[in-house]
Coordinates of C-alpha atoms in Angstrom, one line a residue:
M41 CA 26.0 -8.3 24.2
I42 CA 27.9 -5.7 22.1
E43 CA 28.2 -8.2 19.3
T44 CA 24.4 -8.8 19.4
L45 CA 23.6 -5.1 19.3
T46 CA 26.0 -4.6 16.4
R47 CA 24.3 -7.4 14.4
F48 CA 20.9 -5.9 15.1
A49 CA 22.1 -2.4 14.2
L50 CA 23.6 -3.7 10.9
H51 CA 20.4 -5.6 10.1
W52 CA 18.3 -2.4 10.7
A53 CA 20.6 -0.4 8.4
H54 CA 20.3 -3.1 5.7
S55 CA 16.5 -3.2 6.1
F56 CA 16.3 0.6 5.9
E57 CA 18.4 0.6 2.7
V58 CA 16.4 -2.2 1.0
E59 CA 13.0 -0.7 2.0
M60 CA 14.1 2.8 0.8
I61 CA 15.1 1.4 -2.6
R62 CA 11.8 -0.4 -2.8
Y63 CA 9.8 2.8 -1.9
L64 CA 11.7 4.9 -4.4
F65 CA 11.2 2.4 -7.2
G66 CA 7.5 2.4 -6.4
A67 CA 6.8 6.0 -5.6
A68 CA 9.3 7.6 -7.9
G69 CA 8.7 5.0 -10.6
V70 CA 5.0 5.6 -10.7
A71 CA 5.4 9.4 -10.6
L72 CA 8.0 9.4 -13.4
T73 CA 6.0 7.0 -15.6
Y74 CA 2.9 9.1 -15.2
W75 CA 4.8 12.3 -16.0
L76 CA 6.5 10.8 -19.1
A77 CA 3.1 9.6 -20.3
R78 CA 1.3 12.8 -19.2
R79 CA -0.5 13.4 -22.5
W80 CA -2.5 10.2 -21.7
T81 CA -2.5 10.3 -17.9
A82 CA -3.4 14.0 -17.3
P83 CA -7.1 13.6 -18.5
R84 CA -7.4 10.7 -16.0
R85 CA -6.6 12.9 -13.0
I86 CA -9.3 12.1 -10.4
Q87 CA -9.4 15.4 -8.5
Q88 CA -9.3 18.9 -10.0
R89 CA -7.0 20.0 -7.1
Q90 CA -3.4 19.3 -7.7
A91 CA -0.9 18.4 -4.9
T92 CA 1.8 21.0 -4.3
M93 CA 5.5 20.4 -3.9
A94 CA 5.0 21.1 -0.2
D95 CA 2.6 18.2 -0.1
R96 CA 5.2 15.9 -1.8
R97 CA 8.0 17.0 0.6
R98 CA 5.7 16.2 3.6
E99 CA 4.8 12.8 2.1
L100 CA 8.4 12.0 1.4
F101 CA 9.6 13.1 4.9
L102 CA 6.9 11.0 6.6
S103 CA 7.7 8.0 4.3
V104 CA 11.4 8.1 5.3
Q105 CA 10.4 8.2 8.9
T106 CA 8.1 5.2 8.3
I107 CA 10.8 3.2 6.6
A108 CA 13.1 3.8 9.6
I109 CA 10.3 2.4 11.9
F110 CA 9.7 -0.5 9.5
G111 CA 13.3 -1.4 10.0
L112 CA 13.0 -1.4 13.8
V113 CA 9.8 -3.6 13.7
G114 CA 11.6 -5.8 11.2
L115 CA 14.0 -6.7 13.9
I116 CA 11.2 -8.9 15.4
T117 CA 11.3 -11.0 12.2
Y118 CA 15.1 -11.1 12.4
A119 CA 15.0 -12.3 16.0
A120 CA 12.2 -14.8 15.2
I121 CA 14.4 -16.3 12.5
D122 CA 17.3 -16.4 15.0
V123 CA 15.3 -18.4 17.5
G124 CA 13.5 -20.6 15.0
L125 CA 10.0 -19.1 15.2
V126 CA 10.3 -18.1 11.6
R127 CA 11.6 -20.9 9.3
I128 CA 13.0 -19.9 6.0
E129 CA 13.0 -22.6 3.2
K130 CA 16.5 -22.7 1.6
G131 CA 15.9 -25.5 -0.8
A132 CA 14.7 -25.5 -4.4
I133 CA 11.5 -23.6 -4.9
D134 CA 8.3 -25.7 -5.5
P135 CA 6.2 -23.4 -7.9
L136 CA 2.9 -24.6 -6.4
I137 CA 3.9 -24.0 -2.8
F138 CA 5.5 -20.6 -3.8
A139 CA 2.2 -19.5 -5.4
V140 CA 0.2 -20.6 -2.4
Q141 CA 2.4 -18.7 0.0
L142 CA 2.3 -15.6 -2.1
I143 CA -1.4 -15.7 -2.4
V144 CA -1.8 -16.2 1.4
L145 CA 0.5 -13.3 2.0
I146 CA -1.6 -11.0 -0.2
I147 CA -5.0 -12.1 0.9
M148 CA -4.2 -12.1 4.6
H149 CA -2.6 -8.7 4.2
D150 CA -5.8 -7.3 2.6
A151 CA -7.8 -8.6 5.5
Y152 CA -5.4 -7.4 8.1
F153 CA -5.2 -3.9 6.5
Y154 CA -9.0 -3.5 6.3
W155 CA -9.6 -4.1 10.0
M156 CA -6.5 -2.3 11.1
H157 CA -7.4 0.6 8.9
R158 CA -11.0 0.8 10.2
G159 CA -9.6 0.7 13.7
L160 CA -7.3 3.6 13.0
H161 CA -10.4 5.6 12.0
L162 CA -12.0 5.2 15.5
R163 CA -12.2 8.6 17.3
A164 CA -9.8 7.4 20.0
L165 CA -7.0 6.6 17.5
F166 CA -7.5 8.8 14.4
R167 CA -5.9 12.0 15.6
R168 CA -2.8 10.2 17.0
A169 CA -2.4 7.4 14.6
H170 CA -3.9 8.1 11.2
A171 CA -4.6 11.9 10.7
A172 CA -1.1 12.4 9.3
H173 CA -1.8 10.2 6.4
H174 CA -5.1 12.0 5.7
V175 CA -3.5 15.4 5.5
S176 CA -3.0 14.2 1.9
R177 CA -6.5 14.8 0.7
T178 CA -5.2 14.9 -2.8
P179 CA -2.6 12.1 -2.4
T180 CA 0.4 11.4 -4.7
S181 CA 2.4 8.2 -5.1
W182 CA 4.9 9.7 -2.5
A183 CA 2.2 9.3 0.1
S184 CA 2.5 5.5 0.0
Y185 CA 4.3 5.4 3.4
A186 CA 3.3 8.8 4.7
F187 CA 2.2 7.5 8.2
A188 CA 2.4 8.6 11.8
P189 CA 4.7 6.4 14.0
I190 CA 1.8 4.5 15.5
E191 CA 0.4 3.6 12.1
S192 CA 3.9 2.7 10.9
V193 CA 4.2 0.1 13.7
T194 CA 0.7 -1.4 13.1
E195 CA 1.3 -1.6 9.4
S196 CA 4.7 -3.3 9.8
L197 CA 3.6 -5.8 12.5
Y198 CA 1.8 -7.8 9.8
I199 CA 5.1 -9.4 8.4
P200 CA 6.5 -10.9 11.7
V201 CA 3.0 -12.0 12.8
L202 CA 2.1 -13.8 9.6
L203 CA 5.6 -15.3 9.0
I204 CA 5.5 -16.8 12.5
A205 CA 2.0 -18.2 11.8
M206 CA 3.0 -19.6 8.4
S207 CA 6.2 -21.1 9.8
A208 CA 4.1 -23.2 12.2
I209 CA 2.8 -25.0 9.1
M210 CA 5.8 -25.0 6.8
P211 CA 9.1 -23.1 6.1
V212 CA 8.5 -19.8 4.1
Y213 CA 10.2 -19.0 0.8
S214 CA 12.0 -15.7 1.2
L215 CA 11.3 -15.0 -2.5
A216 CA 7.6 -15.1 -1.8
V217 CA 8.1 -12.4 0.8
F218 CA 10.2 -10.4 -1.6
V219 CA 7.6 -10.6 -4.4
F220 CA 4.8 -9.8 -1.9
L221 CA 6.6 -6.6 -0.7
G222 CA 7.2 -5.5 -4.3
H223 CA 3.5 -6.0 -5.1
Q224 CA 2.6 -4.1 -1.9
I225 CA 4.5 -1.0 -2.7
L226 CA 3.5 -1.0 -6.4
R227 CA -0.2 -1.3 -5.6
N228 CA 0.2 1.3 -2.8
A229 CA 2.0 3.8 -5.1
I230 CA -0.6 3.4 -7.9
G231 CA -3.5 3.6 -5.4
H232 CA -2.2 7.0 -4.2
S233 CA -1.2 8.3 -7.6
G234 CA -4.4 10.4 -8.2
H235 CA -4.9 9.1 -11.7
E236 CA -7.3 6.4 -12.9
L237 CA -5.8 4.5 -15.8
V238 CA -7.9 1.3 -16.0
W239 CA -10.8 1.0 -18.4
S240 CA -14.4 1.9 -18.2
G241 CA -16.5 -1.0 -16.8
F242 CA -13.6 -2.3 -14.7
T243 CA -15.4 -2.0 -11.4
R244 CA -18.6 -3.8 -12.5
S245 CA -16.9 -6.7 -14.3
R246 CA -17.1 -10.1 -12.7
W247 CA -13.4 -10.6 -13.7
T248 CA -12.0 -7.3 -12.3
G249 CA -14.6 -5.7 -10.0
W250 CA -13.1 -7.4 -7.0
L251 CA -9.8 -5.4 -7.4
T252 CA -9.5 -2.0 -5.9
T253 CA -8.8 1.0 -8.3
T254 CA -7.0 4.3 -7.7
T255 CA -10.5 5.9 -7.6
H256 CA -11.4 3.5 -4.7
H257 CA -8.6 4.8 -2.5
D258 CA -8.7 8.4 -3.7
L259 CA -12.3 8.6 -2.5
H260 CA -11.1 7.4 0.9
H261 CA -8.6 10.3 1.1
S262 CA -11.1 12.9 -0.2
E263 CA -14.1 11.8 1.9
G264 CA -12.7 9.5 4.6
R265 CA -15.7 7.5 5.6
Y266 CA -15.6 4.8 3.0
N267 CA -13.3 2.4 1.1
F268 CA -11.0 1.0 3.7
G269 CA -9.8 -2.0 1.6
L270 CA -6.3 -2.3 0.1
Y271 CA -6.1 -4.8 -2.8
F272 CA -9.6 -6.1 -3.0
T273 CA -13.2 -4.8 -2.6
W274 CA -14.4 -7.9 -0.7
W275 CA -14.4 -6.5 2.8
D276 CA -15.9 -3.1 1.9
R277 CA -18.7 -4.8 0.1
M278 CA -19.3 -7.3 2.9
M279 CA -19.2 -4.7 5.6
G280 CA -21.2 -2.0 3.8
T281 CA -18.3 0.5 3.7
E282 CA -17.9 0.9 -0.1
H283 CA -18.6 4.4 -1.2
P284 CA -22.2 4.6 -2.5
R285 CA -21.2 6.5 -5.6
Y286 CA -17.9 4.6 -6.2
H287 CA -18.9 3.2 -9.6
E288 CA -20.3 6.5 -10.7
K289 CA -17.2 8.4 -9.6
F290 CA -15.0 5.8 -11.3
E291 CA -16.8 6.0 -14.6
A292 CA -16.7 9.8 -14.6
V293 CA -12.9 9.5 -14.8
A294 CA -12.4 6.2 -16.7
G295 CA -14.6 7.4 -19.5
R296 CA -12.3 10.3 -20.4
S297 CA -10.2 9.8 -23.5
K298 CA -9.0 13.3 -24.5
I299 CA -5.2 13.5 -24.9
A300 CA -3.8 16.5 -23.0
S301 CA -0.6 17.7 -21.4
D302 CA 0.2 18.1 -17.7
P303 CA 3.7 19.1 -16.5
V304 CA 3.1 18.2 -12.9
L305 CA 4.5 15.0 -11.4
A306 CA 2.0 12.5 -10.1

């Protein structure tokens, strides 16, 4: 019993360390990159209001708390691997199967997030589960994991649930999960960065309009009633929850080209 508890404790500590490194690379990496390129990024700031250092400290504190909870929920995956519910492929990687698994992880996460996110906005849940994240009305990349404990649990349950489902069909490549998690934190940090860096026309193009932008999620933080999607605009468009002035708001920022200077970290 003590040996089992020790194994689980060590696994939690390892998960916390890995996820913290991933978060810092994402949040700090985006913030530092935008600050170093501030002559170009500053004109693309979406909101006039700027987040304060107190905002960033709060976002960082909540994110560290979330990472600790992610590690606890991650023990479900660890236990599922132990008992064979999650099967990890240890052989050579087949590029086609790897690509399919990565695409499934991303697309299913987008669907899961949309409906989970809309659920958290229900009156019965919002105050307890999601209001902490919306304190960041002018979010920064540090808000990527700034969740209340209930939201942290619901966010992190996706991994064990989907890996168990995928393992019923075939073993899962651990590299696919690793790349998915890297993609997740990078998109999350950019989505909360408060700066729109993609080009004018992006949201209406048949080639790129299905991808969310920073403006897409920033509008969710500033107004709250629209834009629940994570990576793609599909669900918001299908369910009528896309902000009615999304394209207009996006173009108002994406059309700026003046070079300026802004000393504040993203």
